[in-house]
């Protein structure tokens, strides 16, 4: 899978991709993540890619032309399944969406900045608008890194067997059961006996019960969502 990320601050994406599972997945050839500096496609000699809003108002607006130039160039090189714009008013990002995106061949993620982008970008170039939550960040770079991380780790071969993505919280619509490691007792805090018993079936049952109980307590809406599906 290939992910092209368009940004006016590509440096912000260096950290997340220089480490972690994404880096390993890229090294293994499981994923290709390419970050583009939108300023390289500026129509001005200054490299600026924003301008004042028509009709007045505070804040600068990202121009349509540099974004169109870059997206058109990319589309000339390969077919893209989605052009995603990261925006706080987009569709809420979920595990289900990450699963869907992980099946795609090529996607573009456009990071917003300033007051926003010229609305023609959203009308004509973008196929999907995605938000990582109901709060406003300074730009779309961190949200893009969140989406790329959640998607890449699902790709076959991205993670070792020891970290199967299939057993994650939310993958089956429930919160995970508690996990523990050695020592069995620390400052009088004991690991539940059942986990030390070696009794596989009882452990499985315990994990399932815990998962249901924690989901009911922490994220009750997940149980109703599962029943509605
Ligand atoms: N850009 C700024 N805030 C955002 C958010 N919450 N989700 C996606 N993109 C954003």
mmCIF file of C-alpha atoms and ligand atoms in Angstrom:
data_model
loop_
_atom_site.group_PDB
_atom_site.id
_atom_site.type_symbol
_atom_site.label_atom_id
_atom_site.label_comp_id
_atom_site.label_asym_id
_atom_site.label_seq_id
_atom_site.Cartn_x
_atom_site.Cartn_y
_atom_site.Cartn_z
ATOM 1 C CA UNK A 1 0.000 0.000 0.000
ATOM 2 C CA UNK A 2 1.148 3.538 -0.776
ATOM 3 C CA UNK A 3 0.165 6.619 1.261
ATOM 4 C CA UNK A 4 0.983 10.077 -0.114
ATOM 5 C CA UNK A 5 0.687 12.845 2.459
ATOM 6 C CA UNK A 6 0.439 16.482 1.383
ATOM 7 C CA UNK A 7 1.579 19.030 3.942
ATOM 8 C CA UNK A 8 2.877 22.572 4.358
ATOM 9 C CA UNK A 9 4.857 21.383 7.382
ATOM 10 C CA UNK A 10 6.402 18.055 6.380
ATOM 11 C CA UNK A 11 8.875 18.298 9.284
ATOM 12 C CA UNK A 12 5.963 17.588 11.626
ATOM 13 C CA UNK A 13 5.633 14.141 10.071
ATOM 14 C CA UNK A 14 9.301 13.174 10.298
ATOM 15 C CA UNK A 15 9.109 12.068 13.942
ATOM 16 C CA UNK A 16 6.151 9.696 13.730
ATOM 17 C CA UNK A 17 7.476 7.997 10.598
ATOM 18 C CA UNK A 18 11.142 7.821 11.630
ATOM 19 C CA UNK A 19 10.349 5.332 14.384
ATOM 20 C CA UNK A 20 7.656 2.860 15.264
ATOM 21 C CA UNK A 21 5.867 0.231 13.296
ATOM 22 C CA UNK A 22 5.454 2.497 10.289
ATOM 23 C CA UNK A 23 9.211 2.715 9.828
ATOM 24 C CA UNK A 24 9.543 -1.065 10.070
ATOM 25 C CA UNK A 25 6.679 -1.603 7.644
ATOM 26 C CA UNK A 26 8.297 0.780 5.149
ATOM 27 C CA UNK A 27 11.665 -0.969 5.519
ATOM 28 C CA UNK A 28 10.003 -4.334 4.951
ATOM 29 C CA UNK A 29 8.331 -3.028 1.805
ATOM 30 C CA UNK A 30 4.859 -3.527 3.279
ATOM 31 C CA UNK A 31 3.982 0.140 2.916
ATOM 32 C CA UNK A 32 5.312 3.180 1.130
ATOM 33 C CA UNK A 33 4.714 6.518 2.853
ATOM 34 C CA UNK A 34 5.670 9.593 0.815
ATOM 35 C CA UNK A 35 5.417 13.080 2.326
ATOM 36 C CA UNK A 36 5.144 15.978 -0.135
ATOM 37 C CA UNK A 37 5.917 19.599 0.680
ATOM 38 C CA UNK A 38 3.050 21.594 -0.800
ATOM 39 C CA UNK A 39 5.289 24.675 -0.997
ATOM 40 C CA UNK A 40 7.146 22.994 -3.875
ATOM 41 C CA UNK A 41 3.913 23.457 -5.892
ATOM 42 C CA UNK A 42 3.366 27.118 -5.008
ATOM 43 C CA UNK A 43 2.246 29.472 -7.770
ATOM 44 C CA UNK A 44 4.188 32.311 -6.141
ATOM 45 C CA UNK A 45 7.939 32.885 -6.212
ATOM 46 C CA UNK A 46 7.825 33.214 -2.411
ATOM 47 C CA UNK A 47 6.669 29.625 -2.014
ATOM 48 C CA UNK A 48 3.469 30.751 -0.303
ATOM 49 C CA UNK A 49 0.470 28.491 -0.704
ATOM 50 C CA UNK A 50 -2.120 30.566 1.187
ATOM 51 C CA UNK A 51 -3.987 33.839 0.624
ATOM 52 C CA UNK A 52 -6.615 36.081 2.230
ATOM 53 C CA UNK A 53 -10.225 34.880 2.317
ATOM 54 C CA UNK A 54 -12.651 36.395 -0.203
ATOM 55 C CA UNK A 55 -15.279 38.414 1.649
ATOM 56 C CA UNK A 56 -12.852 39.230 4.457
ATOM 57 C CA UNK A 57 -12.353 37.626 7.835
ATOM 58 C CA UNK A 58 -9.462 36.455 9.952
ATOM 59 C CA UNK A 59 -6.921 33.843 8.938
ATOM 60 C CA UNK A 60 -5.339 32.667 5.719
ATOM 61 C CA UNK A 61 -6.782 30.096 3.336
ATOM 62 C CA UNK A 62 -4.839 27.385 1.501
ATOM 63 C CA UNK A 63 -5.089 27.962 -2.246
ATOM 64 C CA UNK A 64 -6.628 25.475 -4.641
ATOM 65 C CA UNK A 65 -3.984 25.653 -7.369
ATOM 66 C CA UNK A 66 -0.902 24.218 -5.586
ATOM 67 C CA UNK A 67 -3.042 21.392 -4.195
ATOM 68 C CA UNK A 68 -4.563 20.673 -7.609
ATOM 69 C CA UNK A 69 -1.122 20.721 -9.267
ATOM 70 C CA UNK A 70 0.245 18.145 -6.861
ATOM 71 C CA UNK A 71 -2.809 15.892 -6.809
ATOM 72 C CA UNK A 72 -3.040 15.964 -10.615
ATOM 73 C CA UNK A 73 0.631 15.040 -10.874
ATOM 74 C CA UNK A 74 0.166 12.119 -8.451
ATOM 75 C CA UNK A 75 -2.964 10.903 -10.238
ATOM 76 C CA UNK A 76 -0.972 10.903 -13.489
ATOM 77 C CA UNK A 77 1.439 8.423 -11.910
ATOM 78 C CA UNK A 78 -1.011 5.910 -10.387
ATOM 79 C CA UNK A 79 -4.678 5.378 -9.570
ATOM 80 C CA UNK A 80 -5.810 6.507 -6.123
ATOM 81 C CA UNK A 81 -8.664 4.894 -4.175
ATOM 82 C CA UNK A 82 -9.272 7.923 -1.964
ATOM 83 C CA UNK A 83 -8.151 11.527 -1.537
ATOM 84 C CA UNK A 84 -8.697 12.184 2.164
ATOM 85 C CA UNK A 85 -8.809 15.648 3.688
ATOM 86 C CA UNK A 86 -8.074 15.768 7.415
ATOM 87 C CA UNK A 87 -10.537 18.166 9.000
ATOM 88 C CA UNK A 88 -12.226 18.483 12.416
ATOM 89 C CA UNK A 89 -15.636 18.601 10.695
ATOM 90 C CA UNK A 90 -15.041 15.373 8.764
ATOM 91 C CA UNK A 91 -16.425 11.871 9.304
ATOM 92 C CA UNK A 92 -15.172 10.415 12.598
ATOM 93 C CA UNK A 93 -12.170 8.078 12.214
ATOM 94 C CA UNK A 94 -12.845 4.599 13.604
ATOM 95 C CA UNK A 95 -11.227 1.180 13.623
ATOM 96 C CA UNK A 96 -13.731 0.159 10.957
ATOM 97 C CA UNK A 97 -12.526 2.977 8.720
ATOM 98 C CA UNK A 98 -8.886 1.977 9.346
ATOM 99 C CA UNK A 99 -9.747 -1.597 8.346
ATOM 100 C CA UNK A 100 -11.383 -0.362 5.128
ATOM 101 C CA UNK A 101 -8.474 1.912 4.222
ATOM 102 C CA UNK A 102 -5.948 -0.876 4.871
ATOM 103 C CA UNK A 103 -7.481 -2.807 1.960
ATOM 104 C CA UNK A 104 -6.751 0.013 -0.472
ATOM 105 C CA UNK A 105 -3.856 0.227 -2.891
ATOM 106 C CA UNK A 106 -3.054 3.958 -2.913
ATOM 107 C CA UNK A 107 -4.426 6.858 -0.895
ATOM 108 C CA UNK A 108 -3.648 10.561 -0.654
ATOM 109 C CA UNK A 109 -3.998 12.386 2.673
ATOM 110 C CA UNK A 110 -4.198 16.164 2.542
ATOM 111 C CA UNK A 111 -3.356 18.037 5.752
ATOM 112 C CA UNK A 112 -5.198 21.311 6.297
ATOM 113 C CA UNK A 113 -3.655 24.376 7.915
ATOM 114 C CA UNK A 114 -4.392 28.030 8.636
ATOM 115 C CA UNK A 115 -8.091 28.877 8.505
ATOM 116 C CA UNK A 116 -8.761 25.984 6.132
ATOM 117 C CA UNK A 117 -8.570 25.239 2.434
ATOM 118 C CA UNK A 118 -10.321 26.919 -0.478
ATOM 119 C CA UNK A 119 -13.647 25.087 -0.515
ATOM 120 C CA UNK A 120 -13.162 24.110 -4.172
ATOM 121 C CA UNK A 121 -10.552 21.606 -2.976
ATOM 122 C CA UNK A 122 -13.245 19.893 -0.918
ATOM 123 C CA UNK A 123 -15.808 20.146 -3.710
ATOM 124 C CA UNK A 124 -13.667 18.869 -6.576
ATOM 125 C CA UNK A 125 -10.504 17.113 -5.406
ATOM 126 C CA UNK A 126 -11.288 15.356 -2.140
ATOM 127 C CA UNK A 127 -13.271 12.097 -1.959
ATOM 128 C CA UNK A 128 -13.504 11.860 1.823
ATOM 129 C CA UNK A 129 -13.154 14.138 4.855
ATOM 130 C CA UNK A 130 -11.941 12.594 8.089
ATOM 131 C CA UNK A 131 -11.704 13.861 11.668
ATOM 132 C CA UNK A 132 -9.839 12.111 14.468
ATOM 133 C CA UNK A 133 -12.087 13.647 17.125
ATOM 134 C CA UNK A 134 -14.136 16.626 18.209
ATOM 135 C CA UNK A 135 -11.288 18.994 18.971
ATOM 136 C CA UNK A 136 -9.317 21.368 16.791
ATOM 137 C CA UNK A 137 -5.584 20.886 16.250
ATOM 138 C CA UNK A 138 -3.294 23.415 14.588
ATOM 139 C CA UNK A 139 -3.020 21.345 11.440
ATOM 140 C CA UNK A 140 -3.846 18.037 9.806
ATOM 141 C CA UNK A 141 -0.352 16.549 10.205
ATOM 142 C CA UNK A 142 -0.872 14.838 13.569
ATOM 143 C CA UNK A 143 -4.294 13.525 12.452
ATOM 144 C CA UNK A 144 -2.693 12.243 9.211
ATOM 145 C CA UNK A 145 -0.017 10.466 11.252
ATOM 146 C CA UNK A 146 -2.753 8.911 13.411
ATOM 147 C CA UNK A 147 -4.585 7.600 10.338
ATOM 148 C CA UNK A 148 -1.390 6.339 8.660
ATOM 149 C CA UNK A 149 -0.308 4.539 11.844
ATOM 150 C CA UNK A 150 -3.707 2.907 12.412
ATOM 151 C CA UNK A 151 -3.839 1.752 8.775
ATOM 152 C CA UNK A 152 -0.236 0.617 8.235
ATOM 153 C CA UNK A 153 -0.130 -1.553 11.355
ATOM 154 C CA UNK A 154 -3.022 -3.580 9.912
ATOM 155 C CA UNK A 155 -1.140 -4.475 6.721
ATOM 156 C CA UNK A 156 -0.011 -8.097 6.542
ATOM 157 C CA UNK A 157 3.642 -8.268 7.590
ATOM 158 C CA UNK A 158 3.694 -4.848 9.288
ATOM 159 C CA UNK A 159 3.854 -6.296 12.767
ATOM 160 C CA UNK A 160 5.445 -9.456 14.080
ATOM 161 C CA UNK A 161 3.191 -12.371 15.065
ATOM 162 C CA UNK A 162 3.711 -11.454 18.684
ATOM 163 C CA UNK A 163 1.618 -8.308 18.185
ATOM 164 C CA UNK A 164 -1.313 -9.467 16.111
ATOM 165 C CA UNK A 165 -3.498 -6.494 15.221
ATOM 166 C CA UNK A 166 -6.517 -8.786 15.169
ATOM 167 C CA UNK A 167 -6.687 -9.047 18.953
ATOM 168 C CA UNK A 168 -6.762 -5.273 19.499
ATOM 169 C CA UNK A 169 -9.406 -3.451 21.435
ATOM 170 C CA UNK A 170 -12.178 -2.382 19.027
ATOM 171 C CA UNK A 171 -11.242 -4.970 16.423
ATOM 172 C CA UNK A 172 -14.197 -7.054 17.647
ATOM 173 C CA UNK A 173 -16.089 -3.987 18.865
ATOM 174 C CA UNK A 174 -15.099 -4.474 22.496
ATOM 175 C CA UNK A 175 -12.525 -3.180 24.936
ATOM 176 C CA UNK A 176 -9.698 -5.615 25.709
ATOM 177 C CA UNK A 177 -9.420 -7.688 28.877
ATOM 178 C CA UNK A 178 -6.742 -6.595 31.395
ATOM 179 C CA UNK A 179 -3.228 -7.944 30.787
ATOM 180 C CA UNK A 180 -0.392 -8.522 33.241
ATOM 181 C CA UNK A 181 3.223 -9.692 33.253
ATOM 182 C CA UNK A 182 5.767 -10.832 35.851
ATOM 183 C CA UNK A 183 5.990 -10.618 38.844
ATOM 184 C CA UNK A 184 2.782 -12.347 39.980
ATOM 185 C CA UNK A 185 2.768 -10.146 43.076
ATOM 186 C CA UNK A 186 4.150 -6.625 43.503
ATOM 187 C CA UNK A 187 3.624 -4.596 46.700
ATOM 188 C CA UNK A 188 0.757 -6.946 47.512
ATOM 189 C CA UNK A 189 -0.943 -6.285 44.140
ATOM 190 C CA UNK A 190 -1.709 -9.730 42.768
ATOM 191 C CA UNK A 191 -2.284 -10.876 39.226
ATOM 192 C CA UNK A 192 -5.704 -12.637 38.966
ATOM 193 C CA UNK A 193 -5.237 -16.306 39.906
ATOM 194 C CA UNK A 194 -6.947 -17.595 36.776
ATOM 195 C CA UNK A 195 -4.125 -16.222 34.574
ATOM 196 C CA UNK A 196 -1.573 -18.228 36.578
ATOM 197 C CA UNK A 197 -3.649 -21.422 36.421
ATOM 198 C CA UNK A 198 -2.507 -22.571 32.979
ATOM 199 C CA UNK A 199 -6.124 -23.558 32.302
ATOM 200 C CA UNK A 200 -6.656 -22.271 28.755
ATOM 201 C CA UNK A 201 -10.444 -22.551 28.577
ATOM 202 C CA UNK A 202 -10.956 -20.808 31.921
ATOM 203 C CA UNK A 203 -8.529 -18.076 30.864
ATOM 204 C CA UNK A 204 -10.433 -17.545 27.603
ATOM 205 C CA UNK A 205 -13.754 -17.366 29.484
ATOM 206 C CA UNK A 206 -12.303 -14.940 32.032
ATOM 207 C CA UNK A 207 -10.930 -12.708 29.256
ATOM 208 C CA UNK A 208 -14.275 -12.672 27.487
ATOM 209 C CA UNK A 209 -16.186 -11.810 30.692
ATOM 210 C CA UNK A 210 -13.694 -9.074 31.539
ATOM 211 C CA UNK A 211 -13.925 -7.687 28.049
ATOM 212 C CA UNK A 212 -17.743 -7.509 28.231
ATOM 213 C CA UNK A 213 -17.647 -6.007 31.734
ATOM 214 C CA UNK A 214 -15.055 -3.346 30.830
ATOM 215 C CA UNK A 215 -16.881 -2.474 27.622
ATOM 216 C CA UNK A 216 -20.175 -2.105 29.540
ATOM 217 C CA UNK A 217 -18.488 0.109 32.122
ATOM 218 C CA UNK A 218 -16.136 2.185 29.947
ATOM 219 C CA UNK A 219 -17.703 2.258 26.477
ATOM 220 C CA UNK A 220 -21.348 1.111 26.737
ATOM 221 C CA UNK A 221 -22.166 2.611 23.339
ATOM 222 C CA UNK A 222 -19.949 -0.035 21.679
ATOM 223 C CA UNK A 223 -22.313 -2.799 22.864
ATOM 224 C CA UNK A 224 -25.369 -1.055 21.407
ATOM 225 C CA UNK A 225 -23.459 -0.389 18.173
ATOM 226 C CA UNK A 226 -22.605 -4.101 17.877
ATOM 227 C CA UNK A 227 -26.228 -5.103 18.384
ATOM 228 C CA UNK A 228 -27.368 -2.662 15.727
ATOM 229 C CA UNK A 229 -24.993 -4.090 13.090
HETATM 230 N N1 LIG B 1 -7.258 19.246 11.742
HETATM 231 C C1 LIG B 1 -7.393 19.978 12.865
HETATM 232 N N2 LIG B 1 -8.064 19.309 13.808
HETATM 233 C C2 LIG B 1 -8.365 18.087 13.284
HETATM 234 C C3 LIG B 1 -9.046 16.949 13.754
HETATM 235 N N3 LIG B 1 -9.579 16.901 14.983
HETATM 236 N N4 LIG B 1 -9.162 15.884 12.934
HETATM 237 C C4 LIG B 1 -8.668 15.945 11.692
HETATM 238 N N5 LIG B 1 -8.013 16.974 11.175
HETATM 239 C C5 LIG B 1 -7.859 18.051 11.959
#
